[in-house]
Tab-separated table of C-alpha atoms and ligand atoms in Angstrom:
chain	number	residue	atom	x	y	z
A	1	MET	CA	96.075	-12.696	138.270
A	2	ASN	CA	95.865	-11.525	134.632
A	3	ALA	CA	97.246	-8.500	132.789
A	4	LYS	CA	96.577	-7.065	129.352
A	5	ILE	CA	99.849	-7.490	127.481
A	6	SER	CA	100.448	-6.086	123.990
A	7	GLU	CA	103.597	-8.054	123.244
A	8	ILE	CA	106.511	-10.015	124.670
A	9	PHE	CA	109.681	-9.934	122.593
A	10	LYS	CA	113.448	-10.005	122.766
A	11	SER	CA	115.485	-7.077	121.476
A	12	ILE	CA	118.194	-4.652	122.504
A	13	GLN	CA	117.482	-1.883	124.950
A	14	GLY	CA	117.377	1.291	122.894
A	15	GLU	CA	117.209	3.912	125.624
A	16	GLY	CA	119.078	5.080	128.676
A	17	VAL	CA	122.164	3.823	130.472
A	18	TYR	CA	121.525	0.152	129.554
A	19	GLN	CA	121.424	0.998	125.840
A	20	GLY	CA	122.553	-2.012	123.799
A	21	GLU	CA	121.786	-4.642	126.456
A	22	SER	CA	119.876	-7.714	125.311
A	23	GLN	CA	116.517	-7.795	127.085
A	24	VAL	CA	113.137	-9.464	127.007
A	25	PHE	CA	110.440	-6.780	126.928
A	26	ILE	CA	106.969	-7.137	128.406
A	27	ARG	CA	104.855	-4.400	126.862
A	28	PHE	CA	101.795	-3.783	129.039
A	29	TYR	CA	98.680	-2.415	127.385
A	30	GLY	CA	97.307	0.968	128.435
A	31	CYS	CA	98.679	4.266	129.658
A	32	ASN	CA	97.525	6.983	132.042
A	33	LEU	CA	99.022	9.776	129.893
A	34	ARG	CA	98.655	11.037	126.324
A	35	CYS	CA	101.999	12.552	125.352
A	36	SER	CA	101.906	14.480	122.081
A	37	PHE	CA	104.942	12.573	120.750
A	38	CYS	CA	103.772	9.073	121.756
A	39	ASP	CA	104.634	6.514	119.087
A	40	THR	CA	103.737	3.396	121.078
A	41	LYS	CA	101.142	1.437	119.168
A	42	LEU	CA	98.874	-0.137	121.777
A	43	ASP	CA	95.980	-1.248	119.634
A	44	PHE	CA	95.838	-4.880	120.696
A	45	TYR	CA	96.476	-7.059	123.714
A	46	THR	CA	96.204	-10.594	125.035
A	47	GLU	CA	95.164	-11.361	128.588
A	48	LYS	CA	97.937	-13.395	130.170
A	49	THR	CA	98.405	-14.911	133.600
A	50	VAL	CA	101.613	-14.429	135.583
A	51	GLU	CA	102.501	-18.071	134.906
A	52	GLU	CA	101.953	-17.759	131.127
A	53	THR	CA	104.024	-14.575	131.038
A	54	PHE	CA	106.832	-16.133	133.062
A	55	LYS	CA	106.928	-19.212	130.805
A	56	GLN	CA	107.038	-17.073	127.678
A	57	ILE	CA	109.946	-15.047	129.092
A	58	CYS	CA	111.791	-18.272	129.896
A	59	SER	CA	111.352	-19.478	126.312
A	60	PHE	CA	113.901	-16.855	125.155
A	61	GLU	CA	117.633	-17.497	125.350
A	62	ASN	CA	120.675	-15.305	125.878
A	63	PHE	CA	119.224	-12.188	127.424
A	64	ALA	CA	120.602	-10.185	130.313
A	65	SER	CA	117.497	-8.761	131.934
A	66	VAL	CA	113.752	-8.206	131.641
A	67	SER	CA	112.200	-4.833	130.908
A	68	LEU	CA	108.664	-4.036	132.068
A	69	THR	CA	107.424	-1.389	129.673
A	70	GLY	CA	104.268	-0.067	128.081
A	71	GLY	CA	102.125	1.961	127.993
A	72	GLU	CA	102.528	2.378	131.731
A	73	PRO	CA	103.517	-0.875	133.453
A	74	LEU	CA	102.689	0.407	136.944
A	75	LEU	CA	98.986	0.307	136.088
A	76	ASN	CA	99.582	-3.445	136.589
A	77	TRP	CA	101.462	-3.244	139.887
A	78	LYS	CA	99.657	-6.265	141.408
A	79	PHE	CA	100.724	-8.421	138.457
A	80	ILE	CA	104.298	-7.091	138.654
A	81	LYS	CA	104.417	-7.871	142.369
A	82	LEU	CA	103.856	-11.536	141.498
A	83	LEU	CA	105.975	-11.707	138.324
A	84	ALA	CA	109.118	-9.820	139.370
A	85	PRO	CA	110.168	-12.154	142.240
A	86	ARG	CA	109.940	-15.101	139.811
A	87	LEU	CA	112.402	-13.332	137.496
A	88	SER	CA	114.771	-12.634	140.364
A	89	GLU	CA	114.684	-16.362	141.220
A	90	ILE	CA	116.051	-17.175	137.739
A	91	GLY	CA	118.716	-14.491	138.050
A	92	LYS	CA	117.195	-11.925	135.692
A	93	PRO	CA	117.330	-8.298	136.873
A	94	VAL	CA	113.998	-6.496	136.490
A	95	HIS	CA	113.991	-3.079	134.805
A	96	LEU	CA	110.927	-0.851	135.114
A	97	GLU	CA	110.361	1.653	132.275
A	98	THR	CA	107.824	4.124	133.566
A	99	ASN	CA	106.456	7.600	132.997
A	100	GLY	CA	107.303	8.398	136.605
A	101	ILE	CA	103.847	9.455	137.818
A	102	LEU	CA	102.201	6.622	139.772
A	103	TYR	CA	104.290	6.831	142.938
A	104	ASN	CA	101.779	4.997	145.147
A	105	ASN	CA	101.944	2.020	142.795
A	106	LEU	CA	105.745	2.219	142.730
A	107	LYS	CA	105.789	1.958	146.533
A	108	GLU	CA	104.041	-1.411	146.218
A	109	VAL	CA	106.674	-2.951	143.917
A	110	ILE	CA	109.925	-1.090	144.568
A	111	ASN	CA	111.333	-3.983	146.626
A	112	CYS	CA	111.201	-6.353	143.643
A	113	ILE	CA	112.564	-3.933	141.000
A	114	ASP	CA	116.298	-3.678	140.270
A	115	VAL	CA	116.493	-0.686	137.924
A	116	VAL	CA	114.006	2.173	137.500
A	117	ALA	CA	114.147	4.027	134.167
A	118	MET	CA	111.767	6.916	134.736
A	119	ASP	CA	110.681	9.798	132.544
A	120	PHE	CA	110.465	13.447	133.398
A	121	LYS	CA	107.527	14.644	131.323
A	122	PHE	CA	108.342	18.267	130.535
A	123	PRO	CA	105.039	20.105	129.869
A	124	SER	CA	106.661	21.987	126.992
A	125	SER	CA	107.696	18.701	125.331
A	126	THR	CA	104.594	16.583	125.994
A	127	GLY	CA	101.764	19.108	125.703
A	128	LEU	CA	100.551	17.828	129.097
A	129	CYS	CA	99.987	19.721	132.338
A	130	GLU	CA	102.785	20.023	134.936
A	131	LEU	CA	103.661	16.744	136.652
A	132	TRP	CA	106.553	17.970	138.814
A	133	LYS	CA	104.904	17.083	142.132
A	134	GLU	CA	104.360	13.504	140.945
A	135	HIS	CA	107.901	13.225	139.529
A	136	ARG	CA	109.397	14.574	142.759
A	137	GLU	CA	107.554	12.005	144.903
A	138	PHE	CA	108.232	9.192	142.420
A	139	LEU	CA	111.943	9.896	142.298
A	140	ARG	CA	112.175	9.955	146.096
A	141	ILE	CA	110.879	6.345	146.159
A	142	ALA	CA	112.740	5.192	143.040
A	143	SER	CA	116.065	6.343	144.453
A	144	GLN	CA	115.951	3.451	146.928
A	145	LYS	CA	117.145	1.459	143.886
A	146	GLU	CA	119.287	2.131	140.846
A	147	VAL	CA	117.495	4.881	138.928
A	148	PHE	CA	118.054	7.042	135.896
A	149	ILE	CA	115.873	9.661	134.221
A	150	LYS	CA	115.057	10.235	130.571
A	151	THR	CA	113.390	13.258	129.084
A	152	VAL	CA	112.320	13.878	125.507
A	153	ILE	CA	113.628	17.087	123.961
A	154	GLY	CA	111.595	18.508	121.104
A	155	LYS	CA	111.353	21.804	119.271
A	156	ASN	CA	109.071	23.312	121.954
A	157	THR	CA	111.092	22.289	125.033
A	158	THR	CA	111.740	25.325	127.242
A	159	ASN	CA	114.508	26.520	129.550
A	160	GLU	CA	111.935	26.784	132.369
A	161	ASP	CA	111.334	23.036	132.297
A	162	VAL	CA	115.069	22.352	132.206
A	163	PHE	CA	115.598	24.525	135.320
A	164	GLU	CA	112.676	22.933	137.166
A	165	SER	CA	114.125	19.463	136.512
A	166	ILE	CA	117.481	20.647	137.895
A	167	ARG	CA	115.756	21.917	141.059
A	168	ILE	CA	114.229	18.460	141.646
A	169	LEU	CA	117.527	16.666	141.024
A	170	LYS	CA	119.371	19.000	143.396
A	171	GLU	CA	116.806	18.446	146.162
A	172	LEU	CA	117.642	14.753	146.138
A	173	LYS	CA	121.395	15.306	146.437
A	174	ALA	CA	122.154	12.148	144.454
A	175	ASP	CA	124.189	11.573	141.313
A	176	ILE	CA	121.321	10.366	139.112
A	177	PRO	CA	122.074	9.932	135.380
A	178	PHE	CA	119.916	12.276	133.309
A	179	ILE	CA	119.381	11.394	129.646
A	180	LEU	CA	118.328	13.926	127.019
A	181	GLN	CA	116.524	12.039	124.269
A	182	PRO	CA	115.827	13.844	121.003
A	183	GLU	CA	112.187	13.423	120.001
A	184	ASN	CA	113.393	12.356	116.577
A	185	PRO	CA	117.005	11.132	116.169
A	186	TYR	CA	117.043	12.355	112.560
A	187	GLU	CA	116.033	15.976	113.202
A	188	SER	CA	119.376	17.785	112.926
A	189	PHE	CA	117.804	21.145	113.859
A	190	LEU	CA	117.446	19.766	117.421
A	191	GLN	CA	121.219	19.324	117.809
A	192	PRO	CA	122.062	22.929	118.875
A	193	LYS	CA	119.186	22.845	121.383
A	194	LEU	CA	120.368	19.525	122.821
A	195	LYS	CA	123.935	20.869	123.201
A	196	TYR	CA	122.639	24.063	124.803
A	197	PHE	CA	120.579	22.115	127.370
A	198	GLU	CA	123.431	19.664	127.954
A	199	ASN	CA	125.690	22.583	128.898
A	200	ILE	CA	123.109	23.962	131.330
A	201	TYR	CA	122.943	20.581	133.120
A	202	LYS	CA	126.730	20.232	133.100
A	203	ASP	CA	127.146	23.696	134.618
A	204	LYS	CA	124.969	22.499	137.494
A	205	ASN	CA	127.042	19.306	137.875
A	206	ILE	CA	124.257	17.023	136.659
A	207	ASN	CA	125.358	13.664	135.230
A	208	VAL	CA	123.857	14.374	131.786
A	209	LYS	CA	124.113	12.569	128.442
A	210	ILE	CA	122.478	12.999	125.038
A	211	LEU	CA	121.307	9.585	123.814
A	212	PRO	CA	119.062	9.062	120.778
A	213	GLN	CA	116.863	5.963	120.761
A	214	LEU	CA	119.198	3.264	119.431
A	215	HIS	CA	116.423	0.903	118.289
A	216	LYS	CA	115.099	3.635	115.964
A	217	VAL	CA	118.563	4.309	114.564
A	218	LEU	CA	119.132	0.567	113.963
A	219	GLY	CA	115.586	0.007	112.710
A	220	VAL	CA	114.800	-2.758	115.178
A	221	LYS	CA	111.817	-3.182	117.518
B	301	SF4	S1	103.800	7.834	128.871
B	301	SF4	FE1	104.810	6.740	127.180
B	301	SF4	S2	103.252	5.280	126.442
B	301	SF4	FE2	102.190	6.806	127.729
B	301	SF4	S3	101.470	8.350	126.251
B	301	SF4	FE3	103.460	9.067	127.034
B	301	SF4	S4	104.986	8.269	125.539
B	301	SF4	FE4	103.055	7.139	125.206
């Protein structure tokens, strides 16, 4: 079993509730979406077997967990189904960083994933069509494991999308961390908007936090 992999590297986790943790990242090539703010450069890849990937991960030292990222890693669910149990055997928790759309693929691998970091793609932020139905179904499956949600807040993000995300979170009746991520950590004009949205989530008793991408702030990969 092969997968197209853009890079394997060790760094700190820059996003979400595991921000700052030392991880090995497997960046899978390819994505099923085209978000307007996407800054992931996926212009090259190497075909790797599960065994080659596993060996390369093991060549790194002093890391806490492994992050499957992309692109969209769930496009490679068959590969993940073989790789993830190997990582569990060596005591490395497996984090899945996903756009939160491909719920049928998630069903296939959820048993071998430890942490799901999923996106809510707000149409007003991404320029994409509504994906609420997919996010709702995805979250239902992801919540079998530890899960948190990230959403990018940009200048066009609307109240309507914020309220729709709250409706989905409330349906699930679970205390799921919800991260507001500024599209650009250096755009100060976004700060009032982030605070305003944070207060809306807090009023509805959502476990919300504003977290800029730490790797961008620190200038690391
Ligand atoms: S889901 Fe992620 S990788 Fe895919 S286009 Fe959107 S930001 Fe880029």
